[in-house]
């Protein structure tokens, strides 16, 4: 089958990194870490697994960081090389194991890509999985499959940047007939933003600052306005992103250009103080900030504009940041939370699965409003061009870019 493969072997990694400094296009050239090739179809690990023919595979910000070698090496023990890239998916079941009862051949599905105890055949499950927090699983390197946290980071399972992949039946969610493939593709990133909102829901009337208006920021905006009664301000870079944010219910959009510091201060009726050196310090601010883009500026703004005693949630795949002043964390006694992906925390007295909640939201009228966020679909064979589209968002108004093996 055709697939886009990432090979993290040290010689290839070092060569790609060196050539990538000269030209970004080298990062997707032949004989680099990321390349398309023919690979053997993945085998079913056991008879509780199914085979899925990919209809769409999304390009996530974490995938872009992978291809450009901007991921932290600390995640490498939780991967196994070489692997087919792609964890955002929608597809059709083409083969089922003998013990599979939840789905049948021909079912259109989305796979929750997380690979915790239940998927790995580990019983009893670890404490975190048993408590409803599989993203904190203690066994991502154990069990019947190779090490890895997610489909698309694990050898032997395939990924959505290939013709097909395999998944454990517990990972699968049926896609309703009225839900378009593009809408269904948003289930995984939507579940990522739903999970921390279920785990630590902002109180009614909470002032939330969403930093970044790419896929994650826009989905966070939609989830905040459709699940909780919060006041949402979106800090966006581009006008087209702001238009999406307003369409999805943002109370206001501020653009990250000259003057945005004063605008954010006025919204919260805060005060700006000038230190001896450096940017202004903000007194007051938003009750909580959601960092939906992995950059120094985003982290700096979150710490600066969150009020004393407030909280900051990291959703933007933040890795190794430089030149960020962490003083506000202790000076303002902020709560700093990381969020990996989809858990099943207790929400309003009931255990609620984030991935299932995301599927329900996509089946509701919100789904039709989210579908336009999938702005570009390109054939799998054109993956290098698709990556360039995803990296050059402002020129082509790209939000979510997807690959379609069948095209």
PDB file of C-alpha atoms in Angstrom, residues 88-217:
ATOM      1  CA  UNK A  88      -6.682  12.278  12.490  1.00  0.00           C
ATOM      2  CA  UNK A  89      -8.824   9.917  10.455  1.00  0.00           C
ATOM      3  CA  UNK A  90     -12.102   8.810   8.961  1.00  0.00           C
ATOM      4  CA  UNK A  91     -12.455   5.563   7.058  1.00  0.00           C
ATOM      5  CA  UNK A  92     -14.447   2.433   6.234  1.00  0.00           C
ATOM      6  CA  UNK A  93     -14.028  -0.960   7.915  1.00  0.00           C
ATOM      7  CA  UNK A  94     -12.864  -3.600   5.427  1.00  0.00           C
ATOM      8  CA  UNK A  95     -11.946  -6.523   7.732  1.00  0.00           C
ATOM      9  CA  UNK A  96     -12.899  -7.528  11.270  1.00  0.00           C
ATOM     10  CA  UNK A  97     -11.323  -9.983  13.684  1.00  0.00           C
ATOM     11  CA  UNK A  98     -13.270 -12.962  14.976  1.00  0.00           C
ATOM     12  CA  UNK A  99     -13.965 -11.371  18.388  1.00  0.00           C
ATOM     13  CA  UNK A 100     -15.124  -7.997  17.043  1.00  0.00           C
ATOM     14  CA  UNK A 101     -18.761  -7.190  17.887  1.00  0.00           C
ATOM     15  CA  UNK A 102     -18.977  -3.375  17.852  1.00  0.00           C
ATOM     16  CA  UNK A 103     -18.581  -2.785  14.102  1.00  0.00           C
ATOM     17  CA  UNK A 104     -19.080  -4.661  10.844  1.00  0.00           C
ATOM     18  CA  UNK A 105     -17.455  -4.535   7.419  1.00  0.00           C
ATOM     19  CA  UNK A 106     -18.689  -1.473   5.557  1.00  0.00           C
ATOM     20  CA  UNK A 107     -19.138   0.723   8.643  1.00  0.00           C
ATOM     21  CA  UNK A 108     -17.853   4.283   8.334  1.00  0.00           C
ATOM     22  CA  UNK A 109     -15.811   5.052  11.432  1.00  0.00           C
ATOM     23  CA  UNK A 110     -13.460   7.400  13.201  1.00  0.00           C
ATOM     24  CA  UNK A 111     -10.762   5.799  15.329  1.00  0.00           C
ATOM     25  CA  UNK A 112      -9.737   7.308  18.635  1.00  0.00           C
ATOM     26  CA  UNK A 113      -5.974   7.030  17.975  1.00  0.00           C
ATOM     27  CA  UNK A 114      -4.882   6.696  21.619  1.00  0.00           C
ATOM     28  CA  UNK A 115      -3.153   3.372  22.445  1.00  0.00           C
ATOM     29  CA  UNK A 116      -3.665   2.778  26.205  1.00  0.00           C
ATOM     30  CA  UNK A 117      -4.028  -0.423  28.249  1.00  0.00           C
ATOM     31  CA  UNK A 118      -7.300  -1.631  26.690  1.00  0.00           C
ATOM     32  CA  UNK A 119      -5.836  -1.451  23.182  1.00  0.00           C
ATOM     33  CA  UNK A 120      -2.573  -3.084  24.254  1.00  0.00           C
ATOM     34  CA  UNK A 121      -4.292  -6.067  25.874  1.00  0.00           C
ATOM     35  CA  UNK A 122      -3.134  -5.158  29.378  1.00  0.00           C
ATOM     36  CA  UNK A 123      -5.529  -6.378  32.079  1.00  0.00           C
ATOM     37  CA  UNK A 124      -5.993  -5.192  34.740  1.00  0.00           C
ATOM     38  CA  UNK A 125      -5.454  -1.671  33.415  1.00  0.00           C
ATOM     39  CA  UNK A 126      -3.094   0.790  35.054  1.00  0.00           C
ATOM     40  CA  UNK A 127      -4.434   3.201  37.689  1.00  0.00           C
ATOM     41  CA  UNK A 128      -4.746   6.094  35.230  1.00  0.00           C
ATOM     42  CA  UNK A 129      -6.704   4.115  32.627  1.00  0.00           C
ATOM     43  CA  UNK A 130      -8.988   2.712  35.336  1.00  0.00           C
ATOM     44  CA  UNK A 131      -9.654   6.254  36.589  1.00  0.00           C
ATOM     45  CA  UNK A 132     -10.720   7.483  33.145  1.00  0.00           C
ATOM     46  CA  UNK A 133      -7.440   9.131  32.123  1.00  0.00           C
ATOM     47  CA  UNK A 134      -6.039   6.886  29.351  1.00  0.00           C
ATOM     48  CA  UNK A 135      -3.890   9.732  27.985  1.00  0.00           C
ATOM     49  CA  UNK A 136      -1.804   9.237  31.153  1.00  0.00           C
ATOM     50  CA  UNK A 137      -1.459   5.485  30.582  1.00  0.00           C
ATOM     51  CA  UNK A 138       1.598   3.918  32.199  1.00  0.00           C
ATOM     52  CA  UNK A 139       1.972   1.256  29.505  1.00  0.00           C
ATOM     53  CA  UNK A 140       2.479   3.086  26.193  1.00  0.00           C
ATOM     54  CA  UNK A 141       5.597   0.948  25.648  1.00  0.00           C
ATOM     55  CA  UNK A 142       4.089  -2.428  26.605  1.00  0.00           C
ATOM     56  CA  UNK A 143       1.604  -5.033  25.430  1.00  0.00           C
ATOM     57  CA  UNK A 144       0.809  -6.681  22.104  1.00  0.00           C
ATOM     58  CA  UNK A 145       1.826  -3.730  19.896  1.00  0.00           C
ATOM     59  CA  UNK A 146       4.994  -1.660  19.478  1.00  0.00           C
ATOM     60  CA  UNK A 147       5.675   1.390  21.693  1.00  0.00           C
ATOM     61  CA  UNK A 148       3.611   4.459  20.894  1.00  0.00           C
ATOM     62  CA  UNK A 149       0.942   6.768  22.264  1.00  0.00           C
ATOM     63  CA  UNK A 150      -1.117   7.118  19.113  1.00  0.00           C
ATOM     64  CA  UNK A 151      -1.903   5.639  15.744  1.00  0.00           C
ATOM     65  CA  UNK A 152       0.364   7.498  13.387  1.00  0.00           C
ATOM     66  CA  UNK A 153       3.334   7.297  15.771  1.00  0.00           C
ATOM     67  CA  UNK A 154       3.624   3.530  16.108  1.00  0.00           C
ATOM     68  CA  UNK A 155       5.285   0.898  13.944  1.00  0.00           C
ATOM     69  CA  UNK A 156       3.100  -1.846  12.498  1.00  0.00           C
ATOM     70  CA  UNK A 157      -0.361  -0.243  12.736  1.00  0.00           C
ATOM     71  CA  UNK A 158      -0.382   2.112   9.778  1.00  0.00           C
ATOM     72  CA  UNK A 159      -1.767   5.626   9.949  1.00  0.00           C
ATOM     73  CA  UNK A 160      -4.206   7.886   8.143  1.00  0.00           C
ATOM     74  CA  UNK A 161      -1.499   9.128   5.758  1.00  0.00           C
ATOM     75  CA  UNK A 162      -1.704   5.720   4.134  1.00  0.00           C
ATOM     76  CA  UNK A 163      -4.233   3.649   2.221  1.00  0.00           C
ATOM     77  CA  UNK A 164      -5.260   1.751   5.345  1.00  0.00           C
ATOM     78  CA  UNK A 165      -4.593   1.265   9.033  1.00  0.00           C
ATOM     79  CA  UNK A 166      -5.642  -1.143  11.777  1.00  0.00           C
ATOM     80  CA  UNK A 167      -7.412  -0.292  15.040  1.00  0.00           C
ATOM     81  CA  UNK A 168      -8.680  -2.091  18.115  1.00  0.00           C
ATOM     82  CA  UNK A 169     -12.472  -2.299  18.176  1.00  0.00           C
ATOM     83  CA  UNK A 170     -12.555  -0.243  21.404  1.00  0.00           C
ATOM     84  CA  UNK A 171     -11.074   2.695  19.489  1.00  0.00           C
ATOM     85  CA  UNK A 172     -13.855   2.919  16.920  1.00  0.00           C
ATOM     86  CA  UNK A 173     -16.754   5.359  16.779  1.00  0.00           C
ATOM     87  CA  UNK A 174     -19.472   5.024  14.137  1.00  0.00           C
ATOM     88  CA  UNK A 175     -20.077   8.052  11.914  1.00  0.00           C
ATOM     89  CA  UNK A 176     -23.742   8.930  11.449  1.00  0.00           C
ATOM     90  CA  UNK A 177     -25.074   8.879   7.880  1.00  0.00           C
ATOM     91  CA  UNK A 178     -25.792  12.612   7.906  1.00  0.00           C
ATOM     92  CA  UNK A 179     -22.237  13.570   8.899  1.00  0.00           C
ATOM     93  CA  UNK A 180     -19.903  14.460   6.031  1.00  0.00           C
ATOM     94  CA  UNK A 181     -16.382  12.967   5.933  1.00  0.00           C
ATOM     95  CA  UNK A 182     -14.876  16.434   6.393  1.00  0.00           C
ATOM     96  CA  UNK A 183     -16.943  16.974   9.512  1.00  0.00           C
ATOM     97  CA  UNK A 184     -16.074  13.533  10.888  1.00  0.00           C
ATOM     98  CA  UNK A 185     -12.380  14.256  10.377  1.00  0.00           C
ATOM     99  CA  UNK A 186     -12.648  16.964  13.045  1.00  0.00           C
ATOM    100  CA  UNK A 187     -13.630  14.453  15.757  1.00  0.00           C
ATOM    101  CA  UNK A 188     -10.062  13.922  16.972  1.00  0.00           C
ATOM    102  CA  UNK A 189      -8.967  17.572  17.301  1.00  0.00           C
ATOM    103  CA  UNK A 190     -12.377  18.501  18.736  1.00  0.00           C
ATOM    104  CA  UNK A 191     -11.991  15.766  21.362  1.00  0.00           C
ATOM    105  CA  UNK A 192      -8.613  17.257  22.268  1.00  0.00           C
ATOM    106  CA  UNK A 193     -10.209  20.596  23.219  1.00  0.00           C
ATOM    107  CA  UNK A 194     -13.296  19.013  24.791  1.00  0.00           C
ATOM    108  CA  UNK A 195     -11.223  16.894  27.208  1.00  0.00           C
ATOM    109  CA  UNK A 196      -9.782  19.720  29.368  1.00  0.00           C
ATOM    110  CA  UNK A 197     -13.145  21.516  29.332  1.00  0.00           C
ATOM    111  CA  UNK A 198     -14.786  18.424  30.818  1.00  0.00           C
ATOM    112  CA  UNK A 199     -11.979  17.949  33.333  1.00  0.00           C
ATOM    113  CA  UNK A 200     -11.751  21.584  34.473  1.00  0.00           C
ATOM    114  CA  UNK A 201     -14.899  23.321  33.199  1.00  0.00           C
ATOM    115  CA  UNK A 202     -14.785  27.114  33.437  1.00  0.00           C
ATOM    116  CA  UNK A 203     -17.612  28.477  35.563  1.00  0.00           C
ATOM    117  CA  UNK A 204     -20.520  30.347  33.984  1.00  0.00           C
ATOM    118  CA  UNK A 205     -19.465  33.867  33.037  1.00  0.00           C
ATOM    119  CA  UNK A 206     -15.762  33.022  33.048  1.00  0.00           C
ATOM    120  CA  UNK A 207     -13.681  35.269  30.788  1.00  0.00           C
ATOM    121  CA  UNK A 208     -11.604  33.017  28.526  1.00  0.00           C
ATOM    122  CA  UNK A 209      -8.778  34.074  26.224  1.00  0.00           C
ATOM    123  CA  UNK A 210      -8.194  31.654  23.333  1.00  0.00           C
ATOM    124  CA  UNK A 211      -4.711  32.282  21.952  1.00  0.00           C
ATOM    125  CA  UNK A 212      -4.379  31.121  18.361  1.00  0.00           C
ATOM    126  CA  UNK A 213      -7.088  30.704  15.735  1.00  0.00           C
ATOM    127  CA  UNK A 214      -5.899  27.683  13.815  1.00  0.00           C
ATOM    128  CA  UNK A 215      -7.840  24.421  14.005  1.00  0.00           C
ATOM    129  CA  UNK A 216      -7.396  23.973  17.755  1.00  0.00           C
ATOM    130  CA  UNK A 217      -8.223  27.572  18.655  1.00  0.00           C
TER     131      UNK A 217
END
